[in-house]
Amino acid sequence: MSYTIIEVCNGCGACKRLCPANAISGTQKSLHVIDGSLCIECGACGRVCPKQAVKDSLGRICTAVKKSEWEKPVFDHKKCNSCVICIDACPTGCLAMSGAMGKDKHGKPYMKDDKACIGCGFCAAECPVDAITMAKPAAKAA
């Protein structure tokens, strides 16, 4: 079951702009709609909605989170077997493989485009060797 948008939606379009599956439609200042056949349940719409107008697949209201606090993948390259499943699982294409490093002829995954990451965690969920964990970015020093 996909995410849904409820009547408190103010039509700001933040969800529509962020959805990597183009599953959200609607015009400005009108209730937006999620096409369940396209929704990949990444949760980005719920994290970005300022009106808490998105319900997850279990019917729970999603809470908005500042984008700077969205969890990002952290790679344990000692565990990684360079299978690239994480890269294939990423709906935004924010991950890439490095070139060969030292004795490793296959390279390792890394965050190619930090701003494109929506913190869905699909990369970590799909990793067969648990080499990826999701964590909030460290706070920047003032």
PDB file of N, CA, C and O in Angstrom, residues 34-74:
ATOM      1  N   ILE A  34      -1.325  10.982  -4.525  1.00  0.00           N
ATOM      2  CA  ILE A  34      -0.250  10.029  -4.809  1.00  0.00           C
ATOM      3  C   ILE A  34      -0.825   8.866  -5.608  1.00  0.00           C
ATOM      4  O   ILE A  34      -1.813   8.253  -5.199  1.00  0.00           O
ATOM      5  N   ASP A  35      -0.207   8.571  -6.723  1.00  0.00           N
ATOM      6  CA  ASP A  35      -0.596   7.417  -7.541  1.00  0.00           C
ATOM      7  C   ASP A  35       0.034   6.180  -6.909  1.00  0.00           C
ATOM      8  O   ASP A  35       1.249   5.995  -6.967  1.00  0.00           O
ATOM      9  N   GLY A  36      -0.796   5.358  -6.307  1.00  0.00           N
ATOM     10  CA  GLY A  36      -0.322   4.172  -5.600  1.00  0.00           C
ATOM     11  C   GLY A  36       0.437   3.193  -6.480  1.00  0.00           C
ATOM     12  O   GLY A  36       1.282   2.443  -5.997  1.00  0.00           O
ATOM     13  N   SER A  37       0.170   3.215  -7.763  1.00  0.00           N
ATOM     14  CA  SER A  37       0.867   2.292  -8.662  1.00  0.00           C
ATOM     15  C   SER A  37       2.289   2.758  -8.955  1.00  0.00           C
ATOM     16  O   SER A  37       3.113   1.976  -9.416  1.00  0.00           O
ATOM     17  N   LEU A  38       2.576   4.027  -8.669  1.00  0.00           N
ATOM     18  CA  LEU A  38       3.920   4.569  -8.910  1.00  0.00           C
ATOM     19  C   LEU A  38       4.721   4.754  -7.617  1.00  0.00           C
ATOM     20  O   LEU A  38       5.946   4.772  -7.640  1.00  0.00           O
ATOM     21  N   CYS A  39       4.029   4.906  -6.486  1.00  0.00           N
ATOM     22  CA  CYS A  39       4.693   5.174  -5.197  1.00  0.00           C
ATOM     23  C   CYS A  39       5.639   4.031  -4.833  1.00  0.00           C
ATOM     24  O   CYS A  39       5.263   2.866  -4.895  1.00  0.00           O
ATOM     25  N   ILE A  40       6.860   4.383  -4.458  1.00  0.00           N
ATOM     26  CA  ILE A  40       7.849   3.377  -4.057  1.00  0.00           C
ATOM     27  C   ILE A  40       8.021   3.339  -2.534  1.00  0.00           C
ATOM     28  O   ILE A  40       8.891   2.653  -2.027  1.00  0.00           O
ATOM     29  N   GLU A  41       7.198   4.108  -1.819  1.00  0.00           N
ATOM     30  CA  GLU A  41       7.208   4.133  -0.352  1.00  0.00           C
ATOM     31  C   GLU A  41       8.561   4.517   0.229  1.00  0.00           C
ATOM     32  O   GLU A  41       9.025   3.935   1.200  1.00  0.00           O
ATOM     33  N   CYS A  42       9.150   5.530  -0.358  1.00  0.00           N
ATOM     34  CA  CYS A  42      10.439   6.014   0.143  1.00  0.00           C
ATOM     35  C   CYS A  42      10.257   6.945   1.342  1.00  0.00           C
ATOM     36  O   CYS A  42      11.179   7.160   2.104  1.00  0.00           O
ATOM     37  N   GLY A  43       9.072   7.534   1.480  1.00  0.00           N
ATOM     38  CA  GLY A  43       8.777   8.394   2.613  1.00  0.00           C
ATOM     39  C   GLY A  43       9.237   9.835   2.484  1.00  0.00           C
ATOM     40  O   GLY A  43       9.025  10.641   3.397  1.00  0.00           O
ATOM     41  N   ALA A  44       9.837  10.188   1.378  1.00  0.00           N
ATOM     42  CA  ALA A  44      10.331  11.563   1.217  1.00  0.00           C
ATOM     43  C   ALA A  44       9.192  12.572   1.298  1.00  0.00           C
ATOM     44  O   ALA A  44       9.349  13.639   1.890  1.00  0.00           O
ATOM     45  N   CYS A  45       8.043  12.246   0.745  1.00  0.00           N
ATOM     46  CA  CYS A  45       6.899  13.164   0.768  1.00  0.00           C
ATOM     47  C   CYS A  45       6.493  13.471   2.212  1.00  0.00           C
ATOM     48  O   CYS A  45       6.185  14.616   2.545  1.00  0.00           O
ATOM     49  N   GLY A  46       6.485  12.471   3.040  1.00  0.00           N
ATOM     50  CA  GLY A  46       6.105  12.662   4.433  1.00  0.00           C
ATOM     51  C   GLY A  46       7.126  13.464   5.216  1.00  0.00           C
ATOM     52  O   GLY A  46       6.770  14.273   6.069  1.00  0.00           O
ATOM     53  N   ARG A  47       8.399  13.253   4.918  1.00  0.00           N
ATOM     54  CA  ARG A  47       9.448  13.990   5.636  1.00  0.00           C
ATOM     55  C   ARG A  47       9.491  15.461   5.245  1.00  0.00           C
ATOM     56  O   ARG A  47       9.880  16.314   6.018  1.00  0.00           O
ATOM     57  N   VAL A  48       9.075  15.776   4.029  1.00  0.00           N
ATOM     58  CA  VAL A  48       9.179  17.155   3.556  1.00  0.00           C
ATOM     59  C   VAL A  48       7.889  17.957   3.763  1.00  0.00           C
ATOM     60  O   VAL A  48       7.929  19.188   3.740  1.00  0.00           O
ATOM     61  N   CYS A  49       6.781  17.316   4.015  1.00  0.00           N
ATOM     62  CA  CYS A  49       5.491  18.015   4.105  1.00  0.00           C
ATOM     63  C   CYS A  49       5.400  18.880   5.362  1.00  0.00           C
ATOM     64  O   CYS A  49       5.421  18.367   6.481  1.00  0.00           O
ATOM     65  N   PRO A  50       5.241  20.194   5.203  1.00  0.00           N
ATOM     66  CA  PRO A  50       5.158  21.083   6.368  1.00  0.00           C
ATOM     67  C   PRO A  50       3.800  21.040   7.070  1.00  0.00           C
ATOM     68  O   PRO A  50       3.670  21.531   8.186  1.00  0.00           O
ATOM     69  N   LYS A  51       2.804  20.456   6.453  1.00  0.00           N
ATOM     70  CA  LYS A  51       1.449  20.421   7.021  1.00  0.00           C
ATOM     71  C   LYS A  51       1.084  19.067   7.625  1.00  0.00           C
ATOM     72  O   LYS A  51      -0.043  18.892   8.076  1.00  0.00           O
ATOM     73  N   GLN A  52       2.017  18.130   7.629  1.00  0.00           N
ATOM     74  CA  GLN A  52       1.749  16.767   8.107  1.00  0.00           C
ATOM     75  C   GLN A  52       0.497  16.219   7.420  1.00  0.00           C
ATOM     76  O   GLN A  52      -0.424  15.706   8.064  1.00  0.00           O
ATOM     77  N   ALA A  53       0.497  16.326   6.110  1.00  0.00           N
ATOM     78  CA  ALA A  53      -0.644  15.904   5.303  1.00  0.00           C
ATOM     79  C   ALA A  53      -0.404  14.578   4.592  1.00  0.00           C
ATOM     80  O   ALA A  53      -1.130  14.243   3.668  1.00  0.00           O
ATOM     81  N   VAL A  54       0.619  13.835   5.043  1.00  0.00           N
ATOM     82  CA  VAL A  54       0.937  12.560   4.386  1.00  0.00           C
ATOM     83  C   VAL A  54       0.837  11.435   5.409  1.00  0.00           C
ATOM     84  O   VAL A  54       1.330  11.544   6.527  1.00  0.00           O
ATOM     85  N   LYS A  55       0.157  10.359   4.979  1.00  0.00           N
ATOM     86  CA  LYS A  55       0.091   9.148   5.802  1.00  0.00           C
ATOM     87  C   LYS A  55       0.952   8.083   5.154  1.00  0.00           C
ATOM     88  O   LYS A  55       0.975   7.948   3.930  1.00  0.00           O
ATOM     89  N   ASP A  56       1.648   7.308   5.987  1.00  0.00           N
ATOM     90  CA  ASP A  56       2.467   6.222   5.454  1.00  0.00           C
ATOM     91  C   ASP A  56       1.584   5.031   5.100  1.00  0.00           C
ATOM     92  O   ASP A  56       0.354   5.085   5.247  1.00  0.00           O
ATOM     93  N   SER A  57       2.200   3.959   4.669  1.00  0.00           N
ATOM     94  CA  SER A  57       1.444   2.797   4.208  1.00  0.00           C
ATOM     95  C   SER A  57       0.666   2.109   5.334  1.00  0.00           C
ATOM     96  O   SER A  57      -0.232   1.320   5.072  1.00  0.00           O
ATOM     97  N   LEU A  58       0.996   2.429   6.583  1.00  0.00           N
ATOM     98  CA  LEU A  58       0.261   1.869   7.721  1.00  0.00           C
ATOM     99  C   LEU A  58      -0.789   2.835   8.257  1.00  0.00           C
ATOM    100  O   LEU A  58      -1.409   2.588   9.285  1.00  0.00           O
ATOM    101  N   GLY A  59      -0.952   3.977   7.588  1.00  0.00           N
ATOM    102  CA  GLY A  59      -1.959   4.947   7.988  1.00  0.00           C
ATOM    103  C   GLY A  59      -1.500   5.930   9.052  1.00  0.00           C
ATOM    104  O   GLY A  59      -2.308   6.674   9.599  1.00  0.00           O
ATOM    105  N   ARG A  60      -0.215   5.957   9.339  1.00  0.00           N
ATOM    106  CA  ARG A  60       0.316   6.883  10.352  1.00  0.00           C
ATOM    107  C   ARG A  60       0.675   8.215   9.684  1.00  0.00           C
ATOM    108  O   ARG A  60       1.240   8.240   8.591  1.00  0.00           O
ATOM    109  N   ILE A  61       0.376   9.312  10.386  1.00  0.00           N
ATOM    110  CA  ILE A  61       0.740  10.638   9.891  1.00  0.00           C
ATOM    111  C   ILE A  61       2.263  10.781   9.950  1.00  0.00           C
ATOM    112  O   ILE A  61       2.882  10.517  10.985  1.00  0.00           O
ATOM    113  N   CYS A  62       2.845  11.203   8.860  1.00  0.00           N
ATOM    114  CA  CYS A  62       4.299  11.409   8.800  1.00  0.00           C
ATOM    115  C   CYS A  62       4.659  12.763   9.400  1.00  0.00           C
ATOM    116  O   CYS A  62       3.912  13.729   9.264  1.00  0.00           O
ATOM    117  N   THR A  63       5.788  12.820  10.029  1.00  0.00           N
ATOM    118  CA  THR A  63       6.276  14.044  10.652  1.00  0.00           C
ATOM    119  C   THR A  63       7.352  14.675   9.774  1.00  0.00           C
ATOM    120  O   THR A  63       8.265  13.988   9.328  1.00  0.00           O
ATOM    121  N   ALA A  64       7.234  15.969   9.569  1.00  0.00           N
ATOM    122  CA  ALA A  64       8.243  16.685   8.782  1.00  0.00           C
ATOM    123  C   ALA A  64       9.563  16.720   9.544  1.00  0.00           C
ATOM    124  O   ALA A  64       9.582  16.858  10.767  1.00  0.00           O
ATOM    125  N   VAL A  65      10.640  16.567   8.804  1.00  0.00           N
ATOM    126  CA  VAL A  65      11.988  16.610   9.372  1.00  0.00           C
ATOM    127  C   VAL A  65      12.814  17.556   8.512  1.00  0.00           C
ATOM    128  O   VAL A  65      12.722  17.510   7.284  1.00  0.00           O
ATOM    129  N   LYS A  66      13.593  18.418   9.160  1.00  0.00           N
ATOM    130  CA  LYS A  66      14.464  19.311   8.392  1.00  0.00           C
ATOM    131  C   LYS A  66      15.370  18.479   7.499  1.00  0.00           C
ATOM    132  O   LYS A  66      15.919  17.468   7.951  1.00  0.00           O
ATOM    133  N   LYS A  67      15.509  18.875   6.263  1.00  0.00           N
ATOM    134  CA  LYS A  67      16.296  18.089   5.316  1.00  0.00           C
ATOM    135  C   LYS A  67      17.735  17.892   5.807  1.00  0.00           C
ATOM    136  O   LYS A  67      18.339  16.852   5.569  1.00  0.00           O
ATOM    137  N   SER A  68      18.253  18.861   6.507  1.00  0.00           N
ATOM    138  CA  SER A  68      19.622  18.738   7.022  1.00  0.00           C
ATOM    139  C   SER A  68      19.740  17.644   8.079  1.00  0.00           C
ATOM    140  O   SER A  68      20.842  17.220   8.411  1.00  0.00           O
ATOM    141  N   GLU A  69      18.610  17.160   8.594  1.00  0.00           N
ATOM    142  CA  GLU A  69      18.612  16.117   9.618  1.00  0.00           C
ATOM    143  C   GLU A  69      18.211  14.747   9.075  1.00  0.00           C
ATOM    144  O   GLU A  69      18.106  13.784   9.829  1.00  0.00           O
ATOM    145  N   TRP A  70      17.958  14.662   7.790  1.00  0.00           N
ATOM    146  CA  TRP A  70      17.606  13.366   7.208  1.00  0.00           C
ATOM    147  C   TRP A  70      18.798  12.433   7.308  1.00  0.00           C
ATOM    148  O   TRP A  70      19.943  12.840   7.063  1.00  0.00           O
ATOM    149  N   GLU A  71      18.510  11.190   7.651  1.00  0.00           N
ATOM    150  CA  GLU A  71      19.581  10.205   7.735  1.00  0.00           C
ATOM    151  C   GLU A  71      20.204   9.972   6.363  1.00  0.00           C
ATOM    152  O   GLU A  71      19.521  10.035   5.342  1.00  0.00           O
ATOM    153  N   LYS A  72      21.482   9.701   6.377  1.00  0.00           N
ATOM    154  CA  LYS A  72      22.246   9.432   5.157  1.00  0.00           C
ATOM    155  C   LYS A  72      22.983   8.105   5.319  1.00  0.00           C
ATOM    156  O   LYS A  72      23.296   7.693   6.443  1.00  0.00           O
ATOM    157  N   PRO A  73      23.305   7.441   4.230  1.00  0.00           N
ATOM    158  CA  PRO A  73      24.034   6.173   4.349  1.00  0.00           C
ATOM    159  C   PRO A  73      25.467   6.377   4.808  1.00  0.00           C
ATOM    160  O   PRO A  73      26.138   7.327   4.399  1.00  0.00           O
ATOM    161  N   VAL A  74      25.890   5.492   5.694  1.00  0.00           N
ATOM    162  CA  VAL A  74      27.274   5.458   6.151  1.00  0.00           C
ATOM    163  C   VAL A  74      27.804   4.074   5.749  1.00  0.00           C
ATOM    164  O   VAL A  74      27.207   3.053   6.090  1.00  0.00           O
TER     165      VAL A  74
END
